[in-house]
Tab-separated table of C-alpha atoms in Angstrom:
chain	number	residue	atom	x	y	z
A	1	MET	CA	0.000	0.000	0.000
A	2	SER	CA	1.369	3.362	-0.951
A	3	VAL	CA	0.743	6.936	-0.017
A	4	GLN	CA	-1.524	7.169	-3.088
A	5	ALA	CA	-3.670	4.335	-1.696
A	6	PHE	CA	-3.923	6.251	1.577
A	7	ILE	CA	-4.978	9.425	-0.264
A	8	THR	CA	-7.614	7.456	-2.172
A	9	ALA	CA	-8.991	5.953	1.064
A	10	LEU	CA	-8.971	9.387	2.683
A	11	LYS	CA	-10.859	10.909	-0.251
A	12	VAL	CA	-13.557	8.204	-0.100
A	13	GLU	CA	-14.021	8.676	3.663
A	14	LEU	CA	-14.163	12.474	3.455
A	15	GLU	CA	-16.722	12.324	0.632
A	16	ALA	CA	-18.891	10.038	2.769
A	17	SER	CA	-18.466	12.164	5.912
A	18	LEU	CA	-19.059	15.540	4.222
A	19	PRO	CA	-21.227	14.837	1.148
A	20	SER	CA	-21.838	18.522	0.411
A	21	TYR	CA	-18.088	19.073	-0.145
A	22	SER	CA	-16.116	18.426	-3.308
A	23	VAL	CA	-12.969	16.519	-2.288
A	24	GLN	CA	-10.041	17.094	-4.648
A	25	ALA	CA	-6.675	15.321	-4.416
A	26	PHE	CA	-4.475	18.070	-5.851
A	27	GLU	CA	-2.873	21.369	-4.884
A	28	PRO	CA	-5.247	24.281	-5.567
A	29	ILE	CA	-3.898	27.124	-7.626
A	30	GLU	CA	-4.417	30.745	-6.640
A	31	GLY	CA	-8.040	31.729	-7.035
A	32	GLN	CA	-9.382	28.168	-6.692
A	33	LEU	CA	-10.159	28.604	-3.021
A	34	LYS	CA	-13.801	29.488	-2.686
A	35	VAL	CA	-16.742	28.647	-0.550
A	36	GLY	CA	-20.416	29.301	-0.949
A	37	THR	CA	-23.748	27.540	-1.044
A	38	ASP	CA	-22.848	25.929	-4.376
A	39	SER	CA	-19.096	25.428	-3.884
A	40	LYS	CA	-17.444	23.782	-0.898
A	41	PHE	CA	-13.984	22.277	-1.179
A	42	ILE	CA	-11.597	19.974	0.629
A	43	PHE	CA	-8.141	19.558	-0.896
A	44	ILE	CA	-5.805	16.636	-0.185
A	45	THR	CA	-2.162	17.457	-0.903
A	46	THR	CA	1.302	16.232	-0.006
A	47	GLU	CA	4.489	17.919	1.059
A	48	GLY	CA	8.069	16.849	0.410
A	49	ILE	CA	9.158	13.240	0.870
A	50	GLU	CA	11.499	12.825	3.845
A	51	SER	CA	13.438	10.181	5.712
A	52	PRO	CA	11.817	9.362	9.046
A	53	GLU	CA	13.470	10.948	12.066
A	54	GLY	CA	16.235	8.946	13.659
A	55	VAL	CA	17.394	7.246	10.436
A	56	ALA	CA	21.101	7.873	9.928
A	57	ASP	CA	22.243	5.068	7.645
A	58	MET	CA	24.011	6.980	4.851
A	59	GLY	CA	21.067	6.586	2.477
A	60	ALA	CA	20.702	2.808	2.762
A	61	SER	CA	17.195	2.964	4.225
A	62	THR	CA	14.223	2.787	1.901
A	63	ARG	CA	11.779	4.035	4.542
A	64	ILE	CA	10.138	7.338	3.720
A	65	ARG	CA	7.720	9.761	5.334
A	66	VAL	CA	5.203	11.726	3.284
A	67	PRO	CA	3.162	14.467	4.987
A	68	VAL	CA	-0.428	14.422	3.682
A	69	LEU	CA	-2.505	17.561	4.244
A	70	VAL	CA	-6.305	17.763	4.297
A	71	SER	CA	-7.436	21.370	3.842
A	72	CYS	CA	-11.088	22.345	4.248
A	73	VAL	CA	-12.001	25.785	2.905
A	74	MET	CA	-14.666	27.620	4.934
A	75	ALA	CA	-16.083	31.125	5.210
A	76	LEU	CA	-14.701	33.315	7.980
A	77	PRO	CA	-16.986	33.023	11.003
A	78	ASP	CA	-18.654	36.321	11.867
A	79	ASN	CA	-20.907	35.094	14.668
A	80	GLU	CA	-21.021	32.429	17.375
A	81	VAL	CA	-23.404	30.148	15.481
A	82	LEU	CA	-21.114	30.006	12.444
A	83	ALA	CA	-18.058	29.534	14.689
A	84	ALA	CA	-19.766	26.534	16.348
A	85	LYS	CA	-20.608	25.018	12.930
A	86	ILE	CA	-17.011	25.438	11.817
A	87	LEU	CA	-15.695	23.771	14.964
A	88	ARG	CA	-18.100	20.852	14.397
A	89	ARG	CA	-16.939	20.520	10.775
A	90	ARG	CA	-13.297	20.508	11.877
A	91	LEU	CA	-14.082	17.712	14.331
A	92	VAL	CA	-15.920	15.712	11.635
A	93	ILE	CA	-12.820	15.959	9.431
A	94	ILE	CA	-10.571	14.785	12.274
A	95	GLN	CA	-12.897	11.826	12.928
A	96	ALA	CA	-12.889	10.889	9.230
A	97	CYS	CA	-9.075	11.027	9.186
A	98	GLN	CA	-8.903	8.879	12.322
A	99	ARG	CA	-11.151	6.224	10.729
A	100	VAL	CA	-8.876	5.998	7.689
A	101	VAL	CA	-5.765	5.818	9.888
A	102	ARG	CA	-7.369	3.063	11.998
A	103	ASP	CA	-8.478	0.971	9.021
A	104	PHE	CA	-5.464	1.438	6.741
A	105	ASP	CA	-2.781	-1.173	5.986
A	106	PRO	CA	-1.117	-2.202	9.283
A	107	ASN	CA	2.274	-2.318	7.503
A	108	VAL	CA	2.071	1.432	6.917
A	109	LEU	CA	2.576	3.781	9.844
A	110	VAL	CA	0.086	6.634	9.594
A	111	TYR	CA	-0.468	9.129	12.352
A	112	LEU	CA	-2.252	12.402	12.891
A	113	VAL	CA	0.251	15.190	13.519
A	114	GLN	CA	-2.041	18.186	14.046
A	115	GLU	CA	-4.991	20.268	12.913
A	116	GLN	CA	-4.330	23.956	12.432
A	117	PRO	CA	-6.747	26.619	11.204
A	118	SER	CA	-5.291	29.339	8.958
A	119	LEU	CA	-6.431	32.388	7.035
A	120	ILE	CA	-5.614	31.883	3.349
A	121	GLU	CA	-6.798	34.201	0.568
A	122	GLY	CA	-9.443	35.578	2.936
A	123	PHE	CA	-10.871	32.151	3.797
A	124	TYR	CA	-10.778	30.141	7.019
A	125	VAL	CA	-8.909	26.932	6.131
A	126	SER	CA	-8.652	23.986	8.495
A	127	ILE	CA	-5.441	22.068	7.703
A	128	VAL	CA	-4.977	18.549	9.082
A	129	GLN	CA	-1.516	17.005	8.754
A	130	LEU	CA	-1.135	13.243	8.651
A	131	ASP	CA	2.244	11.561	8.219
A	132	VAL	CA	2.481	8.365	6.176
A	133	GLN	CA	5.621	6.238	6.716
A	134	TYR	CA	6.421	3.074	4.820
A	135	ASP	CA	9.156	1.143	3.078
A	136	LEU	CA	9.567	1.814	-0.639
A	137	GLN	CA	10.843	-1.739	-1.143
A	138	ALA	CA	7.438	-3.013	-0.053
A	139	GLU	CA	5.859	-1.246	-3.033
A	140	GLU	CA	4.774	-3.462	-5.902
A	141	GLU	CA	4.524	-0.512	-8.264
A	142	LEU	CA	5.215	3.168	-7.715
């Protein structure tokens, strides 16, 4: 099982957990972030591939770590009711991520690093970081 298989499983779970959102597994370009009654987005992206911490074997290890980010674009809350809805949505996303982590291939180490809200392009964006660690030699096909 690869990081792509994890992303696919994550996409399926997020679509089931938040059916009103369009879940996209790519990096949004500037201007693609939007939210409204007819457009709600969650983006699944990756960051750079790294060696897991504590591996100092002069490049002999084939273990890698790939940070996977789940970013939910939301409107800025301007009242307590909207703030409560946003908090609930953030928790639903965390629960969906936890289900995928729990049910994923036991040979792949996946763990939730953090959830961090940010202001990006004028939108409130909840960003969940999950780290996927596995051995490249265990891959059948990259």
